Structures are given as structure tokens and as C-alpha cells.
Short mmCIF file of C-alpha atoms and ligand atoms in Angstrom, two decimals:
data_model
loop_
_atom_site.label_atom_id
_atom_site.label_comp_id
_atom_site.label_asym_id
_atom_site.label_seq_id
_atom_site.Cartn_x
_atom_site.Cartn_y
_atom_site.Cartn_z
CA MET A 265 -0.41 -0.29 -0.47
CA GLY A 266 1.45 3.63 -1.24
CA LYS A 267 1.99 6.10 1.14
CA ASP A 268 1.22 9.96 0.25
CA VAL A 269 4.32 11.66 2.24
CA TYR A 270 6.56 9.24 3.84
CA ALA A 271 7.69 9.83 7.45
CA ILE A 272 12.19 9.81 7.78
CA GLY A 273 14.67 9.59 10.87
CA ILE A 274 18.47 10.72 10.94
CA ILE A 275 20.86 9.13 11.75
CA GLY A 276 23.76 11.23 12.19
CA PHE A 277 22.81 14.47 12.17
CA GLY A 278 26.26 15.35 10.63
CA GLY A 279 26.92 17.91 8.04
CA MET A 280 25.28 15.90 5.35
CA GLY A 281 22.23 14.82 7.50
CA SER A 282 21.58 18.08 7.92
CA TYR A 283 22.23 19.08 3.95
CA HIS A 284 19.33 16.58 3.69
CA LEU A 285 16.58 18.51 5.70
CA GLU A 286 17.23 21.60 3.72
CA LEU A 287 16.62 19.10 0.41
CA ALA A 288 13.26 18.23 1.40
CA LYS A 289 11.94 21.71 1.58
CA GLY A 290 9.90 21.14 -1.24
CA ILE A 291 9.70 17.84 -1.46
CA ASP A 292 5.44 17.08 -0.90
CA GLU A 293 5.88 13.36 -0.79
CA VAL A 294 8.68 12.83 2.17
CA ARG A 295 9.22 14.03 5.75
CA PHE A 296 12.15 14.46 8.23
CA ILE A 297 10.47 13.90 11.53
CA GLY A 298 13.64 13.06 14.22
CA SER A 299 16.89 12.09 14.16
CA TYR A 300 19.61 10.63 16.53
CA ASP A 301 23.29 11.71 16.57
CA ILE A 302 25.66 10.06 19.40
CA LYS A 303 27.34 13.99 19.78
CA GLU A 304 24.55 15.56 22.71
CA SER A 305 25.50 19.24 20.31
CA ARG A 306 24.09 17.72 17.27
CA GLN A 307 20.82 16.24 19.17
CA GLN A 308 20.60 19.63 20.48
CA TYR A 309 20.81 21.47 16.94
CA ALA A 310 18.34 18.74 15.85
CA ARG A 311 16.22 20.26 18.26
CA GLU A 312 16.36 23.61 17.44
CA LYS A 313 15.53 22.56 13.67
CA GLY A 314 12.05 20.90 15.71
CA LEU A 315 12.95 17.41 14.42
CA LYS A 316 11.59 14.86 17.49
CA VAL A 317 15.22 13.64 19.21
CA TYR A 318 15.39 9.82 20.50
CA ASP A 319 17.92 9.02 22.97
CA SER A 320 19.29 6.02 21.56
CA ARG A 321 19.67 3.78 17.87
CA GLU A 322 17.47 1.01 19.07
CA ALA A 323 14.91 4.18 19.70
CA ILE A 324 14.19 6.16 16.83
CA LEU A 325 14.60 2.28 15.40
CA ALA A 326 11.48 1.32 17.75
CA ASP A 327 9.28 4.46 16.67
CA GLU A 328 6.16 3.15 13.99
CA SER A 329 5.63 6.54 12.88
CA ILE A 330 8.61 6.06 10.56
CA ASP A 331 8.91 4.88 7.19
CA ILE A 332 12.95 6.04 5.84
CA ILE A 333 15.99 5.95 8.07
CA LEU A 334 18.57 7.84 6.59
CA VAL A 335 22.03 6.59 7.36
CA ALA A 336 23.67 9.85 7.71
CA THR A 337 27.51 9.08 9.27
CA PRO A 338 31.13 8.23 8.88
CA ASN A 339 31.26 5.24 6.42
CA HIS A 340 32.23 2.25 8.52
CA VAL A 341 28.72 2.22 10.19
CA HIS A 342 26.58 2.59 7.59
CA LYS A 343 26.18 -1.73 7.05
CA GLU A 344 25.48 -1.66 10.97
CA ILE A 345 22.29 0.97 10.70
CA ALA A 346 21.01 0.00 7.70
CA ILE A 347 20.83 -3.53 8.74
CA ASP A 348 19.34 -2.77 12.24
CA ALA A 349 17.47 -0.59 10.47
CA MET A 350 15.96 -3.37 8.12
CA ARG A 351 15.22 -5.88 10.75
CA ALA A 352 13.29 -3.11 12.42
CA GLY A 353 11.37 -3.00 9.67
CA LYS A 354 13.05 0.28 7.83
CA HIS A 355 13.92 0.84 4.19
CA VAL A 356 16.85 2.65 3.89
CA VAL A 357 18.27 5.84 2.35
CA CYS A 358 22.27 5.13 2.74
CA GLU A 359 24.65 8.48 2.33
CA LYS A 360 28.21 7.18 -0.01
CA PRO A 361 29.92 5.18 0.23
CA ILE A 362 27.00 2.46 0.85
CA THR A 363 29.98 0.79 3.15
CA LEU A 364 33.73 -0.35 2.39
CA SER A 365 33.51 -3.14 0.69
CA SER A 366 31.89 -5.83 -1.59
CA ALA A 367 31.84 -8.11 0.88
CA ASP A 368 29.91 -5.58 3.84
CA LEU A 369 27.63 -4.74 0.16
CA GLN A 370 26.67 -8.43 -0.34
CA GLU A 371 25.55 -9.31 3.20
CA MET A 372 23.16 -5.72 3.38
CA ILE A 373 21.74 -6.55 0.17
CA ASP A 374 20.85 -9.70 1.75
CA VAL A 375 19.09 -8.61 4.59
CA SER A 376 17.51 -5.62 1.85
CA GLU A 377 16.26 -8.70 -0.26
CA LYS A 378 14.78 -10.88 3.50
CA THR A 379 13.22 -8.45 4.85
CA GLY A 380 11.75 -6.54 1.60
CA LYS A 381 12.78 -3.42 2.22
CA LEU A 382 14.41 0.01 0.31
CA LEU A 383 17.63 -0.02 0.30
CA VAL A 384 19.29 2.90 -1.91
CA VAL A 385 21.87 5.67 -2.34
CA HIS A 386 22.29 9.21 -1.82
CA GLN A 387 24.58 8.98 -5.67
CA ASN A 388 23.23 12.61 -5.66
CA ARG A 389 26.10 13.34 -7.63
CA ARG A 390 24.44 11.31 -10.66
CA TRP A 391 22.58 15.04 -10.91
CA ASP A 392 24.95 17.62 -10.65
CA GLU A 393 24.93 19.18 -13.87
CA ASP A 394 28.39 19.52 -15.70
CA PHE A 395 27.95 15.30 -15.43
CA LEU A 396 24.33 15.60 -17.23
CA THR A 397 26.45 18.02 -20.08
CA MET A 398 29.20 15.49 -20.57
CA LYS A 399 26.69 12.64 -20.50
CA LYS A 400 24.58 14.72 -23.37
CA ILE A 401 27.63 16.03 -25.52
CA TYR A 402 28.67 11.72 -25.05
CA ASP A 403 24.91 10.19 -26.55
CA GLU A 404 24.73 12.52 -28.72
CA GLY A 405 27.71 11.70 -30.12
CA LEU A 406 28.66 15.27 -30.52
CA LEU A 407 32.18 15.00 -30.72
CA GLY A 408 32.59 11.97 -33.65
CA GLU A 409 33.58 8.59 -31.68
CA VAL A 410 35.35 9.17 -28.12
CA PHE A 411 37.65 7.67 -28.15
CA ALA A 412 38.97 9.43 -24.17
CA ILE A 413 37.12 11.26 -21.06
CA GLU A 414 38.76 13.08 -18.45
CA SER A 415 37.21 13.95 -15.13
CA ARG A 416 39.32 15.56 -12.75
CA VAL A 417 37.87 17.13 -8.74
CA HIS A 418 40.83 19.18 -8.12
CA GLY A 419 41.10 21.16 -4.34
CA SER A 420 44.52 22.29 -2.21
CA ARG A 421 42.78 22.16 1.39
CA GLY A 422 44.29 18.30 2.37
CA ILE A 423 41.84 15.09 3.61
CA PRO A 424 39.11 17.58 5.41
CA GLY A 425 40.94 16.81 9.24
CA ASP A 426 37.98 14.48 10.67
CA TRP A 427 37.05 10.94 10.35
CA ARG A 428 37.90 11.08 6.33
CA GLN A 429 41.66 11.00 7.29
CA GLU A 430 41.34 8.08 9.24
CA LYS A 431 41.05 3.92 8.22
CA GLU A 432 38.80 2.46 9.94
CA TYR A 433 36.45 4.67 9.93
CA GLY A 434 36.25 4.77 5.67
CA GLY A 435 38.00 7.39 4.85
CA GLY A 436 39.99 8.37 2.19
CA MET A 437 39.83 9.92 -0.86
CA VAL A 438 38.95 6.54 -3.17
CA LEU A 439 35.92 6.24 -1.32
CA ASP A 440 34.63 9.99 -0.59
CA TRP A 441 34.57 11.81 -4.61
CA GLY A 442 35.89 8.49 -5.83
CA VAL A 443 32.62 6.89 -5.48
CA HIS A 444 30.37 10.19 -7.16
CA ILE A 445 33.16 9.88 -9.96
CA LEU A 446 33.41 5.72 -10.87
CA ASP A 447 29.29 5.63 -10.08
CA GLN A 448 29.56 8.71 -13.32
CA ALA A 449 31.96 6.80 -15.56
CA LEU A 450 30.00 3.76 -15.38
CA LEU A 451 27.22 5.47 -16.16
CA MET A 452 28.36 7.47 -19.01
CA VAL A 453 30.25 4.43 -20.37
CA ASN A 454 27.78 1.80 -21.31
CA GLU A 455 30.29 -0.94 -21.51
CA LYS A 456 32.19 -3.42 -19.57
CA VAL A 457 36.04 -2.33 -18.46
CA LYS A 458 38.04 -4.32 -19.03
CA LYS A 459 41.64 -2.83 -17.80
CA VAL A 460 41.67 -0.82 -14.07
CA TYR A 461 45.34 1.02 -13.07
CA ALA A 462 45.36 2.93 -10.00
CA THR A 463 48.18 4.81 -8.22
CA LEU A 464 47.04 7.10 -4.79
CA THR A 465 48.53 10.09 -3.64
CA HIS A 466 49.55 10.14 0.47
CA VAL A 467 50.56 14.60 -0.21
CA THR A 468 49.05 15.03 3.39
CA ASN A 469 47.66 11.53 4.91
CA GLN A 470 50.41 8.80 5.21
CA LEU A 471 46.82 6.82 6.25
CA VAL A 472 44.78 7.29 3.85
CA ASP A 473 44.78 8.40 0.38
CA ASP A 474 44.52 12.36 -0.17
CA GLY A 475 44.12 11.67 -3.23
CA PHE A 476 44.35 9.23 -6.29
CA ARG A 477 44.50 9.17 -10.32
CA VAL A 478 43.10 5.98 -12.19
CA VAL A 479 42.33 4.96 -15.89
CA LEU A 480 39.86 2.50 -16.52
CA THR A 481 39.84 1.14 -20.28
CA PHE A 482 36.34 0.13 -21.62
CA GLU A 483 36.21 -2.58 -24.46
CA SER A 484 35.79 0.18 -26.84
CA GLY A 485 39.40 0.26 -26.29
CA LEU A 486 37.51 4.19 -24.78
CA ASN A 487 40.63 5.53 -21.84
CA TYR A 488 38.49 7.40 -19.06
CA LEU A 489 41.27 9.22 -16.84
CA LEU A 490 39.82 9.76 -13.13
CA GLU A 491 41.41 12.11 -11.28
CA VAL A 492 41.26 13.98 -7.21
CA GLY A 493 43.25 15.71 -6.08
CA THR A 494 43.69 18.07 -2.70
CA SER A 495 47.09 19.39 -3.26
CA ASN A 496 46.00 21.10 -6.57
CA PHE A 497 46.05 24.70 -6.11
CA ILE A 498 45.58 24.72 -9.91
CA SER A 499 43.15 22.86 -11.04
CA LEU A 500 42.93 21.55 -14.86
CA PRO A 501 39.21 21.47 -15.79
CA ARG A 502 36.61 19.19 -14.91
CA TRP A 503 35.67 17.50 -17.70
CA TYR A 504 37.89 16.88 -21.14
CA MET A 505 36.02 14.90 -23.43
CA LEU A 506 38.12 14.18 -26.90
CA GLY A 507 36.23 12.35 -30.27
CA ASN A 508 37.34 11.20 -33.77
CA ASN A 509 35.67 14.34 -34.83
CA GLY A 510 36.02 16.94 -31.79
CA THR A 511 36.55 17.78 -28.58
CA ALA A 512 34.26 19.31 -25.60
CA VAL A 513 36.50 20.85 -22.14
CA LEU A 514 34.08 21.53 -19.03
CA GLN A 515 35.17 23.73 -16.61
CA ASN A 516 34.09 24.22 -13.61
CA TRP A 517 30.72 22.87 -11.97
CA GLY A 518 27.77 24.61 -13.25
CA ASP A 519 29.94 25.82 -16.42
CA ASP A 520 28.13 24.95 -20.33
CA ALA A 521 30.82 22.96 -22.59
CA ARG A 522 32.86 23.95 -25.33
CA VAL A 523 32.55 22.30 -27.93
CA VAL A 524 35.52 22.63 -31.04
CA LYS A 525 34.68 20.04 -34.34
CA ALA A 526 36.53 20.04 -37.26
CA VAL A 527 34.45 20.96 -40.83
CA GLY A 528 36.25 18.69 -42.70
CA LYS A 529 37.88 21.07 -45.32
CA SER A 530 41.51 20.16 -45.74
CA GLU A 531 44.33 22.08 -45.10
CA THR A 532 46.95 22.62 -47.40
CA ASP A 533 48.31 25.61 -46.12
CA ILE A 534 49.71 24.93 -42.49
CA VAL A 535 52.08 27.83 -41.00
CA PRO A 536 54.32 25.35 -38.71
CA VAL A 537 55.17 26.82 -34.66
CA ARG A 538 58.01 28.13 -34.72
CA THR A 539 59.49 27.69 -31.27
CA ALA A 540 63.47 28.94 -29.61
CA ALA A 541 64.46 25.60 -30.91
CA GLY A 542 62.60 24.15 -33.68
CA LEU A 543 59.58 23.72 -35.75
CA THR A 544 56.02 22.10 -35.77
CA LYS A 545 53.17 21.73 -38.26
CA THR A 546 51.54 18.40 -36.57
CA MET A 547 50.67 21.08 -33.35
CA ALA A 548 50.03 24.13 -35.07
CA PRO A 549 46.71 25.86 -34.32
CA ARG A 550 43.67 25.28 -36.55
CA ARG A 551 43.02 27.92 -39.40
CA GLU A 552 39.30 29.71 -38.36
CA ASP A 553 37.69 28.08 -41.44
CA THR A 554 38.42 23.90 -40.44
CA ILE A 555 36.59 24.06 -36.95
CA THR A 556 33.57 25.31 -35.42
CA GLU A 557 32.98 26.32 -32.20
CA GLU A 558 29.81 25.94 -30.12
CA ILE A 559 29.37 25.93 -26.40
CA ILE A 560 26.80 23.36 -24.93
CA PRO A 561 24.53 25.15 -22.09
CA ALA A 562 24.66 23.54 -18.50
CA VAL A 563 21.95 20.64 -18.57
CA PRO A 564 19.96 21.66 -15.88
CA GLY A 565 19.95 18.68 -12.56
CA ASN A 566 17.57 18.18 -10.05
CA ILE A 567 18.30 16.69 -7.32
CA LYS A 568 15.28 17.13 -5.50
CA GLU A 569 14.01 14.04 -7.85
CA PHE A 570 16.26 11.45 -5.81
CA TYR A 571 13.89 11.09 -3.01
CA ARG A 572 10.52 12.05 -5.27
CA ASN A 573 12.09 8.65 -7.03
CA VAL A 574 12.77 6.90 -3.42
CA ALA A 575 8.94 7.60 -3.07
CA ALA A 576 7.57 6.33 -6.23
CA CYS A 577 9.42 3.22 -6.01
CA LEU A 578 7.91 2.62 -2.66
CA ASN A 579 4.15 3.03 -4.66
CA GLY A 580 5.03 0.89 -6.87
CA GLU A 581 4.94 3.44 -9.47
CA ALA A 582 8.97 4.37 -10.63
CA GLU A 583 11.66 1.80 -10.59
CA ILE A 584 14.70 2.62 -8.21
CA ILE A 585 17.01 5.07 -10.50
CA VAL A 586 20.07 4.23 -8.19
CA LYS A 587 20.34 0.79 -8.58
CA LEU A 588 22.37 -2.21 -6.40
CA PRO A 589 23.74 -3.78 -8.69
CA GLN A 590 25.28 -0.58 -10.31
CA VAL A 591 26.29 0.32 -7.11
CA MET A 592 27.93 -3.54 -6.20
CA ARG A 593 29.90 -2.78 -9.02
CA VAL A 594 31.50 1.05 -8.33
CA MET A 595 32.55 -1.40 -4.90
CA ARG A 596 34.29 -3.29 -6.81
CA LEU A 597 36.03 -0.99 -9.61
CA MET A 598 36.87 0.78 -5.41
CA GLU A 599 38.55 -2.86 -4.79
CA ALA A 600 40.64 -3.27 -8.61
CA ILE A 601 41.44 0.11 -7.64
CA PHE A 602 43.48 -0.42 -4.36
CA GLU A 603 44.44 -3.32 -5.48
CA SER A 604 46.26 -1.85 -9.12
CA ALA A 605 47.94 1.16 -6.38
CA GLU A 606 49.38 -1.64 -4.05
CA LYS A 607 50.48 -3.92 -6.76
CA GLN A 608 51.38 -1.56 -9.06
CA GLN A 609 49.97 -2.99 -11.39
CA VAL A 610 47.27 -3.28 -14.46
CA VAL A 611 44.28 -5.25 -12.73
CA ASP A 612 41.36 -6.82 -15.56
CA PHE A 613 38.26 -5.95 -14.36
CA GLU A 614 35.05 -7.51 -16.11
P1 NAD B 916 30.22 14.70 9.10
O1 NAD B 916 31.23 14.39 10.80
O2 NAD B 916 29.60 16.24 9.53
O3 NAD B 916 28.46 14.06 10.52
C1 NAD B 916 28.30 12.91 10.84
C2 NAD B 916 27.63 12.79 11.72
O4 NAD B 916 27.48 11.11 12.78
C3 NAD B 916 28.22 13.33 13.44
O5 NAD B 916 27.29 13.95 13.89
C4 NAD B 916 28.70 11.62 14.02
O6 NAD B 916 29.12 12.42 16.20
C5 NAD B 916 27.54 10.99 13.67
N1 NAD B 916 27.86 9.82 14.71
C6 NAD B 916 28.96 8.98 14.18
N2 NAD B 916 28.57 7.81 14.95
C7 NAD B 916 27.44 7.93 14.73
C8 NAD B 916 26.67 6.02 15.20
N3 NAD B 916 26.93 4.96 15.70
N4 NAD B 916 25.81 7.16 15.50
C9 NAD B 916 24.63 7.79 15.94
N5 NAD B 916 25.58 9.19 14.73
C10 NAD B 916 27.11 8.66 14.91
O7 NAD B 916 30.00 13.54 8.96
P2 NAD B 916 29.58 14.23 7.26
O8 NAD B 916 30.44 15.05 5.88
O9 NAD B 916 28.06 14.71 7.62
O10 NAD B 916 29.81 12.48 6.30
C11 NAD B 916 28.11 12.03 7.24
C12 NAD B 916 27.95 10.74 5.72
O11 NAD B 916 27.03 11.38 4.72
C13 NAD B 916 29.02 10.50 4.98
O12 NAD B 916 29.45 8.27 4.81
C14 NAD B 916 29.74 11.05 4.75
O13 NAD B 916 30.41 10.07 3.43
C15 NAD B 916 28.56 11.72 3.46
N6 NAD B 916 28.99 12.51 2.47
C16 NAD B 916 27.89 12.66 1.42
C17 NAD B 916 27.99 13.44 0.99
C18 NAD B 916 27.19 13.08 -0.84
O14 NAD B 916 27.00 14.76 -1.03
N7 NAD B 916 26.71 13.52 -0.89
C19 NAD B 916 28.81 14.76 1.06
C20 NAD B 916 29.43 14.94 2.50
C21 NAD B 916 29.49 13.66 3.02
#
């Protein structure tokens, strides 16, 4: 039996827990009613926000008026809280990364199947404009056959100074940001990933990776570089995509993309570039009448779709957008990244 409004209780009312409260404004299908956090200061903040505050995990899970539990704690306790919640009869929305390994994820999936409760991950960056814009360029074949994609996220403040710095809490940038941009990569390129090669950085932190570079080789040979950096004082563009007939670049979140394509005119009169010590025709700039340049406006994304989809799915009106087999594939890919980095070798994947 469906419902018009689903009541949500939050476990872990930190930065992200309170963001979800903001996010829910204007979504008629869900209402956040309560929360539990192990820190008294966050319990107090939840009271100030008008939430019902519970004294324990057991107490929030025992409240029959709650339909869905949002798990927004540090990563290492997602699994046990999600499993407890499903066993207590709640559906679960879990923050990313869903957990720390594919074996743990399989346990969570088993409980979801056994209890019949929904388990879904908040892969919110599927709704980011930059991703949707580059996906449109890829899907519409605007560049011809795409042979390389580069997806980068750069900052310069090192890894955040909280639980993200420690392995036991599920810290590190592969789990933190990798999970988003890998999910995007697998949604964009609908092919098997054959090979994975990764290196991790430890510039500001020795305990966990504070950045990484990964190259995925897809079945067609498409080469997909993903990079997260936290010691990058100059950022490279968020996206760069190469096709056999053109190139696209998108500088920063929310920007429009710039596409330059060949128009098929031959160039017989290339003027070589002369440098201090040499001369090159290969790398000489194009004559303007042999290329076109267009701006692809940022494709809007609406993250409110996430909770609307959860409610529609519970009412039997829609398929869930963030599917567990997709989440498992990303989890296995993150494991392959750690394996490749540790062995300093290319790892076979699918
Ligand atoms: P945070 O440290 O700000 O908040 C975590 C909260 O959980 C804290 O208030 C802490 O006291 C509480 N907590 C810890 N253990 C608990 C337990 N056993 N039971 C109840 N409460 C507990 O961290 P954050 O930045 O809000 O991150 C929380 C989760 O959200 C992480 O999984 C993170 O990866 C994810 N996150 C997702 C996004 C996104 O864009 N999807 C962005 C940021 C964080």
C-alpha cells in the first residue's frame, strides 16, 4: 500500500544529515521527523531544527511512525545501522559510500532481500549539471567516436580534518569522491571495464589516500582517466573529452561546455609553429575556417528527484534510479583500484 508522504528519521545528524533536511524542503513526498546522533551538540542542533530527538538508535528504530531511515554517519557504521534499520522494518536511504567492501555490501543486499525493505544510496552527483552536460555530449555523439575522457576534481586543502583522515572510519578520497566520479563514469560509458590502473597520493596524509589517479580501459578501447586531488593549487578542467571529430571541455561545476569540431575542410597551407629550438606543423593551431566552436549550455539537474523517486518506488510507481547492482559494480571497482595501487599493476576487471 502506497503513501502520500513518507516519514524519515535520520541517524547521524552531522553536515550531511542537516543538508538532507534542507534538501527535503519543497518535496511533498517525504518529511523528516526525527533524528539520533551520538554527539549531544548535534542532538541539540536537531531540537533547534524542530526534529524529534531520540536517545538511542534502538529508540528511533522502534518508532512506528518512521518509514525510512537516512544513514548519514561516518562510513564505517553504515552497514550495521542500515542492517539494524531494515530488520526493524524500515526502508533505508544510505549516504555514500554505502559501505567499505563488496562483501559488506552483499550482506546488506541479502538483508534488503530477506526483509523486503528498500536499500538505496544517495548518489546525488548523478544530478550534477557538469555530469549531465558531458553525458549529453557523449550520448548525442557530438564529437564523433569518443576515445578518451578525463574527469577531475581538484582542491588544495588536503583531506578534511575529520574521520575522513582515518582508515578505520572509511576515510580516504577513493571512498569519498571516487565513489561519485566512478559512478558517473559507469553511467556514461555503457561498456564493460576491461582494465584498471591506479595510483594513490599521500601528500598530506599517510593513513589514507588523499587523492588518486585511475585509468579505466573500456571494452572498445576508450580510455577514461579519473583524478581526485587535494593538493592542487591550480585546478585542471573538471571535464575533457576527445572524439575523432572534436573535443569538449567543461571548466568548472555548473559551467557550459565548449565544443570544437572539425568541419572537414583540408588544410594545405599549414603555417608551422616556430619555437626557440624547433619547428612543428603537427602541433600548429587550426585555421579558423576549418573548425567550428559551439557552447553546449549546462544541462540542469534537479536533486529533488532523488527523494521523489524513492517515494514513487515505494508506491510501486517507478523503478529505483540508484540500483544496487550499479552500487556493487562501483564498490568492486574501488576494490580493484586499491589492488592496482598496491601491486603497482594493471588489474583485469570485467
Ligand atoms: P559529519 O562528521 O559531519 O557527520 C557525521 C555525524 O554522525 C556526526 O554528527 C557524528 O556525531 C554522527 N555519528 C557518528 N557515529 C554515529 C553513530 N554510530 N550513530 C549515530 N550518529 C553517529 O560527516 P558528514 O560529512 O555529514 O558525512 C556523513 C556521511 O555523509 C558520510 O558517509 C559521507 O561520506 C556522506 N557525505 C555525502 C555527501 C554527498 O554529496 N553525497 C557529502 C558529504 C558527506
